[in-house]
Tab-separated table of C-alpha atoms in Angstrom:
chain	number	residue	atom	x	y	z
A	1	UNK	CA	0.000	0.000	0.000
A	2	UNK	CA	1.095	3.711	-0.718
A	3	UNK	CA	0.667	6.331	1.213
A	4	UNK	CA	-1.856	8.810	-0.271
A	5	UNK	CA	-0.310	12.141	-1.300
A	6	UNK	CA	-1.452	15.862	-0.300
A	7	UNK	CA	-1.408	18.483	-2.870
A	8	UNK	CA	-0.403	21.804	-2.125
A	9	UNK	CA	-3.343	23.258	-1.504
A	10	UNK	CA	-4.010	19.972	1.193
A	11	UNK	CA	-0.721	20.859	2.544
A	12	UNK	CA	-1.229	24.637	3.241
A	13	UNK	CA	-4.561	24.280	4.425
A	14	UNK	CA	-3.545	21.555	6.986
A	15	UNK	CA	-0.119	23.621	8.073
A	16	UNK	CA	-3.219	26.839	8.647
A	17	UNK	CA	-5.051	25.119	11.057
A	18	UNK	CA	-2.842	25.892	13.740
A	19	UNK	CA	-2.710	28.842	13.560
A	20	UNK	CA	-6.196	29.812	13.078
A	21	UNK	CA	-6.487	27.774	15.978
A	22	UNK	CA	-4.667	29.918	18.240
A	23	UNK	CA	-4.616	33.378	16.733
A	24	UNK	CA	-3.316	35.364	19.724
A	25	UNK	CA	-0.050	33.806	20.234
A	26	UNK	CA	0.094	33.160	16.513
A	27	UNK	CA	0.069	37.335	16.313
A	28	UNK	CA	2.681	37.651	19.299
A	29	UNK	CA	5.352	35.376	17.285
A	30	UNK	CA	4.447	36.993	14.149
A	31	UNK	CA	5.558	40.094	15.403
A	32	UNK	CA	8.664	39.834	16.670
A	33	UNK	CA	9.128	38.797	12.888
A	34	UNK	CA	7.670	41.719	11.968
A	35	UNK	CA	9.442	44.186	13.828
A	36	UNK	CA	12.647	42.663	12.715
A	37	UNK	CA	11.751	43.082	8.868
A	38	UNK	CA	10.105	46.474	9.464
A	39	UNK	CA	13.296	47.673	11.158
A	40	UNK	CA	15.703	46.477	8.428
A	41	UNK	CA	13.064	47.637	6.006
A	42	UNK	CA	13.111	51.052	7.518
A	43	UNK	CA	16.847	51.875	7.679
A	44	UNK	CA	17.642	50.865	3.975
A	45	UNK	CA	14.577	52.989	3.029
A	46	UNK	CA	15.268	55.889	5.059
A	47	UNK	CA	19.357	55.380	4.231
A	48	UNK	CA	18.176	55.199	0.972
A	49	UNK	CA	15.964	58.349	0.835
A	50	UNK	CA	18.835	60.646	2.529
A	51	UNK	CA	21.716	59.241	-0.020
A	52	UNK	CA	18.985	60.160	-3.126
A	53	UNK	CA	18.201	63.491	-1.680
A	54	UNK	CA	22.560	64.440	-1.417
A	55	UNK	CA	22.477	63.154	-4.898
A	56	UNK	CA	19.688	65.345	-6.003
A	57	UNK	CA	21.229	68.722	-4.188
A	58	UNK	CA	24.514	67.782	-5.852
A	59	UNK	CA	22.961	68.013	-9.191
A	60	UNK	CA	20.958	70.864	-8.598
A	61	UNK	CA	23.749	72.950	-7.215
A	62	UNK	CA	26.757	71.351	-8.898
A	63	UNK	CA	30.082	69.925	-8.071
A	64	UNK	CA	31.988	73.077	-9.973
A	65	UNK	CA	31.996	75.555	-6.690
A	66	UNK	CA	35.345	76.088	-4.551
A	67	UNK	CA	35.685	77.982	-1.705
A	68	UNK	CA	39.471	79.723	-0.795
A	69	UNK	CA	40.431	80.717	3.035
A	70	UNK	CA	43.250	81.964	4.755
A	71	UNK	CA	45.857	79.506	5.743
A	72	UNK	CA	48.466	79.512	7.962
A	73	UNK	CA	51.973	81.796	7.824
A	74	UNK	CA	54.974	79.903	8.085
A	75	UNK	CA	55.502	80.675	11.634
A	76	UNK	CA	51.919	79.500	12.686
A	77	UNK	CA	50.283	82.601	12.609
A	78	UNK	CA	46.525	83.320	10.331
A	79	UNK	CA	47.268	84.030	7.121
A	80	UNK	CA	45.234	86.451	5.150
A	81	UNK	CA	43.964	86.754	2.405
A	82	UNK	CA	44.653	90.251	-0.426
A	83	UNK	CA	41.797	92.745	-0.646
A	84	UNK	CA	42.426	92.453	-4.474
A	85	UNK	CA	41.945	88.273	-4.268
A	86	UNK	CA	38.222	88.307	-5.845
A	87	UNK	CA	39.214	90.812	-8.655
A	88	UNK	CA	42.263	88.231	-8.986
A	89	UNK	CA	40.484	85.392	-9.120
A	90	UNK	CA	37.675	87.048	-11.999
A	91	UNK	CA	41.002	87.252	-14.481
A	92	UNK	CA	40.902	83.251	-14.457
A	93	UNK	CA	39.580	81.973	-17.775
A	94	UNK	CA	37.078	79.764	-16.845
A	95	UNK	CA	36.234	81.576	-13.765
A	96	UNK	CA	32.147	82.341	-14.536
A	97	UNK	CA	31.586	84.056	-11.283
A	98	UNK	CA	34.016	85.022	-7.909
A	99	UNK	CA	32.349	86.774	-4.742
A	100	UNK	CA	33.310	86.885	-1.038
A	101	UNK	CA	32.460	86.977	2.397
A	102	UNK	CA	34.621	88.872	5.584
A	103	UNK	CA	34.633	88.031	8.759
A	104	UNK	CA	33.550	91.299	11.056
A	105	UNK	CA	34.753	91.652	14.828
A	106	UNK	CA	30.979	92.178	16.362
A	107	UNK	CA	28.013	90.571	17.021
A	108	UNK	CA	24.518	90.611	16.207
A	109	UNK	CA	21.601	91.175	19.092
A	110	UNK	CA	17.804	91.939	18.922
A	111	UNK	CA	18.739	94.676	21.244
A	112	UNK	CA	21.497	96.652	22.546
A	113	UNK	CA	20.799	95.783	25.815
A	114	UNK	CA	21.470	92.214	25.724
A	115	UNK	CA	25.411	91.090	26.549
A	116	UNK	CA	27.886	91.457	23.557
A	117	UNK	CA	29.690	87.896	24.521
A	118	UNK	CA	26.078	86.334	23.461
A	119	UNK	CA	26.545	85.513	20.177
A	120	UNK	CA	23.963	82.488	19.554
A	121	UNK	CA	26.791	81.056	17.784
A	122	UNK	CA	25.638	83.996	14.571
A	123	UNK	CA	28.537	85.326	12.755
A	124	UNK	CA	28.623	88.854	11.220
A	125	UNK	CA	30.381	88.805	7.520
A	126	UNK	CA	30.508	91.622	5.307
A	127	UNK	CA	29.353	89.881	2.088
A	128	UNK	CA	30.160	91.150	-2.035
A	129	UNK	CA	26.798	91.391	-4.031
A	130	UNK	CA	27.447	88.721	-6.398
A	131	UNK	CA	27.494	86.029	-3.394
A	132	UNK	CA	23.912	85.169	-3.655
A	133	UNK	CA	24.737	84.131	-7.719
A	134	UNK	CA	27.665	82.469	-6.896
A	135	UNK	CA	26.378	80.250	-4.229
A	136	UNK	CA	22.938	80.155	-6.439
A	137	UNK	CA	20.762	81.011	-3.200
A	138	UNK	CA	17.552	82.561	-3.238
A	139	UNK	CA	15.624	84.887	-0.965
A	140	UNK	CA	12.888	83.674	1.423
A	141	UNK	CA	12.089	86.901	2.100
A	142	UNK	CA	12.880	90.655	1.128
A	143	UNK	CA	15.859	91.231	-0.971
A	144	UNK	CA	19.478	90.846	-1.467
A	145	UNK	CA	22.286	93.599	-0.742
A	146	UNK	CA	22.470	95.666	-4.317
A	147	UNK	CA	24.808	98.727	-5.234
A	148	UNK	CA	22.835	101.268	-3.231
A	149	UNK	CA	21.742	98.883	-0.014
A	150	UNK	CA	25.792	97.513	0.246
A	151	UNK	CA	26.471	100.927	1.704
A	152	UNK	CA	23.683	101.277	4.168
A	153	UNK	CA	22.989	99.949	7.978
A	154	UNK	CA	20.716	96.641	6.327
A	155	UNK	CA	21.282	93.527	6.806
A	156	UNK	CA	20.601	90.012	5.115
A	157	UNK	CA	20.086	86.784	7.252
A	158	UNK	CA	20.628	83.040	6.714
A	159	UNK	CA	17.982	80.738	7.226
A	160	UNK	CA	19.822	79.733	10.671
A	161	UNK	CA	20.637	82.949	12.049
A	162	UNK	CA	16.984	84.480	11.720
A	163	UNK	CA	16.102	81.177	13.180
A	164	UNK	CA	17.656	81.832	16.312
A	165	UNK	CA	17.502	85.526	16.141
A	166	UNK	CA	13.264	84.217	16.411
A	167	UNK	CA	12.887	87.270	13.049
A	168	UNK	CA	10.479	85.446	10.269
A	169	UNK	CA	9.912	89.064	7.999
A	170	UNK	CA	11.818	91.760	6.959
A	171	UNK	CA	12.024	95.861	8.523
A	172	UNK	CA	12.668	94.600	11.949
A	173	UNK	CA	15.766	95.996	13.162
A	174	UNK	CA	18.806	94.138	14.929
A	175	UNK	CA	21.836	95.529	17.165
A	176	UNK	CA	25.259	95.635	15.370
A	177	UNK	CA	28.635	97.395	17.038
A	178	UNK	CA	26.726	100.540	18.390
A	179	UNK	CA	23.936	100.887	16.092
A	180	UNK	CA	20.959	99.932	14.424
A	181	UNK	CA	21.151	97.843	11.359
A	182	UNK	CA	17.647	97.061	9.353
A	183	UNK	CA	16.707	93.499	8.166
A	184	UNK	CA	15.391	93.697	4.730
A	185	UNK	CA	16.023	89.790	3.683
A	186	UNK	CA	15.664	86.268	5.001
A	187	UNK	CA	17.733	83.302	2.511
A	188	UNK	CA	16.801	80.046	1.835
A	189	UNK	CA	19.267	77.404	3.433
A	190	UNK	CA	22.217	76.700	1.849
A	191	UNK	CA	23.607	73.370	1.745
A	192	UNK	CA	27.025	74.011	-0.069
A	193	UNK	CA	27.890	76.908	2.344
A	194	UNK	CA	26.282	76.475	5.688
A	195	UNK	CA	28.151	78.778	7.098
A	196	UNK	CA	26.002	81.655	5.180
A	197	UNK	CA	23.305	79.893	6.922
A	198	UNK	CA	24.354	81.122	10.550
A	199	UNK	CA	25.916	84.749	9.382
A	200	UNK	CA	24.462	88.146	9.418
A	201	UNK	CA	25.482	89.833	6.139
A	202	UNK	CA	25.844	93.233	5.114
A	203	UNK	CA	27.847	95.143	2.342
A	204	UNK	CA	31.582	95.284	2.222
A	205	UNK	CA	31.393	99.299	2.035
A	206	UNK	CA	28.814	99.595	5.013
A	207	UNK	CA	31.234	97.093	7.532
A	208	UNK	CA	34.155	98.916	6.599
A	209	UNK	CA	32.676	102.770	6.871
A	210	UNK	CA	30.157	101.655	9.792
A	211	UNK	CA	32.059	98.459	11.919
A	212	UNK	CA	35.793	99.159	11.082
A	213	UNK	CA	35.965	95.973	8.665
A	214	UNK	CA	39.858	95.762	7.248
A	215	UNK	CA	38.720	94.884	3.509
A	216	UNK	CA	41.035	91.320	3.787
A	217	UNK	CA	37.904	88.539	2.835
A	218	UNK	CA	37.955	85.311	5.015
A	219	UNK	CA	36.390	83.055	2.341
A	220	UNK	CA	36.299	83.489	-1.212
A	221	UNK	CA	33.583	81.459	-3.155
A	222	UNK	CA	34.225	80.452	-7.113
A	223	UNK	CA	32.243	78.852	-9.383
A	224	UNK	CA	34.374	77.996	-13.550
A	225	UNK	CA	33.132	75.369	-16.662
A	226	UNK	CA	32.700	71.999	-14.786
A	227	UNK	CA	35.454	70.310	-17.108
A	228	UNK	CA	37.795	73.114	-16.006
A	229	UNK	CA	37.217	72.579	-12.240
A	230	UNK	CA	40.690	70.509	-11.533
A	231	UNK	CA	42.331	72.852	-13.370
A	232	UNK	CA	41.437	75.796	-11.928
A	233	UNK	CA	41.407	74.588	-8.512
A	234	UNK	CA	45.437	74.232	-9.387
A	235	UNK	CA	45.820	77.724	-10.313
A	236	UNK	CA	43.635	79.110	-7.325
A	237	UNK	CA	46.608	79.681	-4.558
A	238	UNK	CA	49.050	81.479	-6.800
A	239	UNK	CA	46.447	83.483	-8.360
A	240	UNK	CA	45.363	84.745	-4.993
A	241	UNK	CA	48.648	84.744	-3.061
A	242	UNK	CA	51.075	85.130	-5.971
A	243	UNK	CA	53.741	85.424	-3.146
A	244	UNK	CA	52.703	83.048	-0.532
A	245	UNK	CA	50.296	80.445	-2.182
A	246	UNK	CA	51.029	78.163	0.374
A	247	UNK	CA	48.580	80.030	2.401
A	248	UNK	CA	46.092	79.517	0.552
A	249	UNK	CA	43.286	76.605	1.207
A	250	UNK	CA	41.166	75.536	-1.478
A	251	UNK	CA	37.866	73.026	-0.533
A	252	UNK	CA	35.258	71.951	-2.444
A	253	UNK	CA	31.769	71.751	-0.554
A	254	UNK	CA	30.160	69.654	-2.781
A	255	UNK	CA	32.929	66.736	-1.674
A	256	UNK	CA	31.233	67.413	1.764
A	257	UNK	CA	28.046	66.478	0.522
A	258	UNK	CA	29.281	62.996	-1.037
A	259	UNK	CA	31.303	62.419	2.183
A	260	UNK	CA	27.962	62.549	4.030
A	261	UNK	CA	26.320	60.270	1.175
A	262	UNK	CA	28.761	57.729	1.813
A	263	UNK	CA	29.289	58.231	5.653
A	264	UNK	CA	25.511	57.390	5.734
A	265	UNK	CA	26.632	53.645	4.846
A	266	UNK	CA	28.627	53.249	7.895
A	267	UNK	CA	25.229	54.064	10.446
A	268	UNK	CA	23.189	51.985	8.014
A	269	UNK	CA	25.171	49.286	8.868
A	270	UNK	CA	24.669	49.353	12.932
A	271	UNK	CA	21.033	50.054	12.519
A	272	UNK	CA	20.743	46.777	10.037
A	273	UNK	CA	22.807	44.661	12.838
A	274	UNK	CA	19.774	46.152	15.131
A	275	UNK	CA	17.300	44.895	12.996
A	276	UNK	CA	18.927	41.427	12.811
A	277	UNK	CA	19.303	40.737	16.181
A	278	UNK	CA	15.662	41.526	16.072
A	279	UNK	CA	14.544	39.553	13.609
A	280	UNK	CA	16.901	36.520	15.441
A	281	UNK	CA	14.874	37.020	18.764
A	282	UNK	CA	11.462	36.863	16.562
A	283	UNK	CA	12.897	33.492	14.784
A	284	UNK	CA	13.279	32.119	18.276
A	285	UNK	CA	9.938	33.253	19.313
A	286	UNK	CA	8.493	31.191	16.305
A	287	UNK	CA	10.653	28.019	16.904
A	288	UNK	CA	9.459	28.355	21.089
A	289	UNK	CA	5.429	28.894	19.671
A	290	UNK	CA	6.262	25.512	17.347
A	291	UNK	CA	7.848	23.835	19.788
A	292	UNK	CA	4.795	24.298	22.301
A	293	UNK	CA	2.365	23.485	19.418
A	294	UNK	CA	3.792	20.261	19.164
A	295	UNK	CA	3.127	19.296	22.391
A	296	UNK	CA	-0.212	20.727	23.081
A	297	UNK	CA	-1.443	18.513	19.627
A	298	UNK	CA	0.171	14.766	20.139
A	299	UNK	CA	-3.174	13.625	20.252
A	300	UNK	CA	-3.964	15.247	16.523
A	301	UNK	CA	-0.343	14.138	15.472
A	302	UNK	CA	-0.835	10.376	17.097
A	303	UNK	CA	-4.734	10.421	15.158
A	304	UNK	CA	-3.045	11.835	11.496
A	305	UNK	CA	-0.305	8.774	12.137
A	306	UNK	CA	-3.125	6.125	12.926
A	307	UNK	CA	-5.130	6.871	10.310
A	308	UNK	CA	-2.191	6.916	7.587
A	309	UNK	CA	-0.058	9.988	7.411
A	310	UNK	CA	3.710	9.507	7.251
A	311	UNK	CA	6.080	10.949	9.174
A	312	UNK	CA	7.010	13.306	6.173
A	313	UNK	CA	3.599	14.326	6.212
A	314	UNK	CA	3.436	15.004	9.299
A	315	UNK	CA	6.987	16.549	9.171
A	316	UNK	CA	5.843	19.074	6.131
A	317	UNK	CA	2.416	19.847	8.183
A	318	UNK	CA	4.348	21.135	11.059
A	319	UNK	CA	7.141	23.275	8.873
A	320	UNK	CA	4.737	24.615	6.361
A	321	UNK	CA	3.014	26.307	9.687
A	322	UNK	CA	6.016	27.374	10.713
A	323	UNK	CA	6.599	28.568	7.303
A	324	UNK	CA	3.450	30.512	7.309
A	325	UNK	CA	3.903	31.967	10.666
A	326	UNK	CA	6.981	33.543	9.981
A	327	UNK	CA	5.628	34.622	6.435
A	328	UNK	CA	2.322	36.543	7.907
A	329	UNK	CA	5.222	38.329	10.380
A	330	UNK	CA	7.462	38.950	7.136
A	331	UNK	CA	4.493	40.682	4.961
A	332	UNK	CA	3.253	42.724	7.966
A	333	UNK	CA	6.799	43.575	8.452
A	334	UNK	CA	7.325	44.796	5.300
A	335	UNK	CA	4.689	47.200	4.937
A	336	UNK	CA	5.636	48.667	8.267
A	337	UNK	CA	8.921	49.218	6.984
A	338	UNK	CA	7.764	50.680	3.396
A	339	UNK	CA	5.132	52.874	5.442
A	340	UNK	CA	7.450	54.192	8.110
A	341	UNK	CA	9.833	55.218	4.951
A	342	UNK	CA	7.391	56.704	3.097
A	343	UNK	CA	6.261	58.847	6.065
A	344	UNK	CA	9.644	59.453	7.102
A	345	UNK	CA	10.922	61.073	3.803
A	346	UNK	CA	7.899	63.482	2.921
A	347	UNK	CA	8.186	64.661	6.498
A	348	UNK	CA	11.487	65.336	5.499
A	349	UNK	CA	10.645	67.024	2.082
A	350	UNK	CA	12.770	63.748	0.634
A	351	UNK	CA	12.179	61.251	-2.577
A	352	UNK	CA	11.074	58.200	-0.601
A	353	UNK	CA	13.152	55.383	-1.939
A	354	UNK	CA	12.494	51.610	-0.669
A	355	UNK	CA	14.667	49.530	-2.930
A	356	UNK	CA	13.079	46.583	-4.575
A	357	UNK	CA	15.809	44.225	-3.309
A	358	UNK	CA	15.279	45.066	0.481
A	359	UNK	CA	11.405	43.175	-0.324
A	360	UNK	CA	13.009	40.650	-1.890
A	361	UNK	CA	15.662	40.321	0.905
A	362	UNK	CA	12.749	40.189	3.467
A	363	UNK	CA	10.817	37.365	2.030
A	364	UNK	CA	14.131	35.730	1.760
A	365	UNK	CA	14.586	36.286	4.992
A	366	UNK	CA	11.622	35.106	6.522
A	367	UNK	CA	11.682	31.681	4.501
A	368	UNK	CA	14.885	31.375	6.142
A	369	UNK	CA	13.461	31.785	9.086
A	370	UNK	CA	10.640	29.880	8.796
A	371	UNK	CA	12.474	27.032	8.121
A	372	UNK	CA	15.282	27.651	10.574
A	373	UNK	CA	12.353	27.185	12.981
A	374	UNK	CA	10.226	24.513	12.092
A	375	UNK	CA	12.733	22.005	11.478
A	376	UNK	CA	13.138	21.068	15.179
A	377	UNK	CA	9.650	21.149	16.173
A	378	UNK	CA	8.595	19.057	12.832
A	379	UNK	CA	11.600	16.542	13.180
A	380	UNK	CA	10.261	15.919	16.987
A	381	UNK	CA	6.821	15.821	15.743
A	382	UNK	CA	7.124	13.206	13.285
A	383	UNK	CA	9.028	11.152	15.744
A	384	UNK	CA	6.211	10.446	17.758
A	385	UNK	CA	4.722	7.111	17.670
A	386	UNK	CA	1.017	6.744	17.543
A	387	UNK	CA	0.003	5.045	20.239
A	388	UNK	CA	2.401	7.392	22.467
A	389	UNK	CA	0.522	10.379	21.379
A	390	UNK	CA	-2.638	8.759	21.410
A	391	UNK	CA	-2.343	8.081	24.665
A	392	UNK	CA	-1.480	11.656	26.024
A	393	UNK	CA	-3.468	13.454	27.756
């Protein structure tokens, strides 16, 4: 005699009636699955989203800017930079665009009254009207510095600095050295020079006449032909420091912004280790609920043996539950994951990115699971003799 065969349908509707006979702690074990998979899920996604939204700002505000500071003298001391460096660096062929910023011995307040030493960490730079073109900012509110305004008491906030300044519109009026100076415009933020982001700015003319600015700029920002960026990035220290170029530093931001893109990688990997060690302690949480199951149903396994099952059979039933178990955990899992990335990002005014392989890596890891789990409980199930079970009670 043969044993009669079960299809698959047979098979998966016998491994689902354990579970839909004990839906509560089927639920528990499923979500220690779950959390695992959501977690790992979650930090590719959200990795994911970050990395695309660095990529995206480095193509909107391109890789061709450099910035030029001071270095140090030879005997330690701050370099600095020539008055005539901008005008310098304009003469450079494929130089589109050259502007600069000066650092300014004071400090900005809402009021005179309020102690000079507290800064709230705002800088005040005297600033060349082409800066907002070469940095390719925009205005939140009011207007930039022009011809006429660069010689005035105004002033021009980052995003950061009005921030903590608590000014959201433009005509309110902040302290500066022993005067009044008038805000008439809020920027955007600036991710390729942050440091615009937490300055005060005002007019090279208007610091020197009105603050006692020296004219020597502390940064110089330079934007040339994107082909021509390694060579002009060469030329950039004699050009500006014919004399001394070795005091001369020349960055580019936009590395910063790829440095961050790939740093990203490194906390990925920590959070994914988080998400294993989760999805480890739900795997054991299905292999204890099988284990249990096994026990609580000898009398069902010794009845399937009497009446003709095999031990495979019997062996499949019990792993095909497990299977299933870890599978509902894996799905629920996964959408928690895709959700909590999706919600994440457009809170974050990101592209939310769940890579198609991170599904595919879930259901791969729950089968794994799954099976990692069932096969002790099934291998002790179809062990059991018949009349052993049977006679449980």
């Amino acid at each position: 005699m043969k044993p009669a065969r079960l299809s698959l349908s047979d098979v998966l509707r016998v491994g689902a009636v354990g579970l839909r006979a004990r839906p509560t702690r089927v639920v528990l074990s499923a979500l220690g699955i779950a959390i695992g998979i959501a977690t790992m899920i979650a930090v590719i996604g959200i990795s994911s989203s970050s990395r695309e939204e660095l990529l995206r700002q480095l193509d909107r505000l391109g890789t061709n800017l450099l910035t030029v500071a001071p270095g140090q003298t030879i005997f330690g001391k701050d370099a600095k930079l020539p008055r005539e460096s901008v005008a310098m660096i304009k003469r450079i062929g494929p130089v589109s665009t050259a502007s600069a910023t000066g650092l300014v011995r004071t400090s900005v307040r809402r009021t005179g009254y309020i102690p000079e030493a507290v800064t709230g960490g705002i800088a005040v730079q005297a600033a060349t009207v082409e800066l907002l073109r070469t940095l390719e900012g925009t205005v939140q509110r009011g207007t930039w510095l022009n011809a006429a305004t660069e010689r005035q008491p105004v002033v021009v906030l980052g995003a950061k600095s009005a921030e903590r300044l608590g000014i959201t519109r433009t005509g309110v009026r902040v302290w500066m050295g022993d005067r009044w100076f008038t805000v008439i415009g809020i920027l955007e933020p600036m991710p390729l020079a942050p440091e615009i982001e937490r300055s005060a700015l005002i007019g090279f003319p208007a610091a020197a006449e009105l603050l006692g600015f020296d004219g020597h700029p502390t940064t110089i920002y330079e934007r040339s032909a994107e082909e021509a960026v390694t060579d002009v990035r060469s030329v950039l220290p004699r050009t500006v420091n014919p004399e001394n170029p070795g005091e001369v530093n020349v960055s580019r931001p936009s590395d910063a912004l790829a440095a961050r893109a790939a740093a990203a990688g490194a906390f990925t990997n920590l959070l994914l280790g988080l998400g294993a060690v989760a999805l480890l302690v739900g795997g054991v949480g299905v292999a204890n609920t099988m284990v249990i199951s096994v026990l609580e149903r000898r009398r069902e396994i010794g009845l399937r043996r009497s009446l003709g099952a095999t031990r495979g059979q019997v062996r499949v039933q019990f792993l095909v539950e497990s299977l299933l178990l870890s599978a509902l955990g894996g799905v629920v899992g996964a959408a928690l994951g895709t959700l909590a990335t999706v919600g994440y990002a457009l809170s974050r005014d990101w592209p939310p990115v769940v890579p198609p392989w991170t599904i595919g890596g879930a259901v791969g890891a729950t089968l794994v699971i799954g099976t990692l789990a069932g096969i002790y409980p099934a291998m002790r199930a179809a062990r059991l003799s018949p009349t052993v079970a049977l006679s449980t009670t």
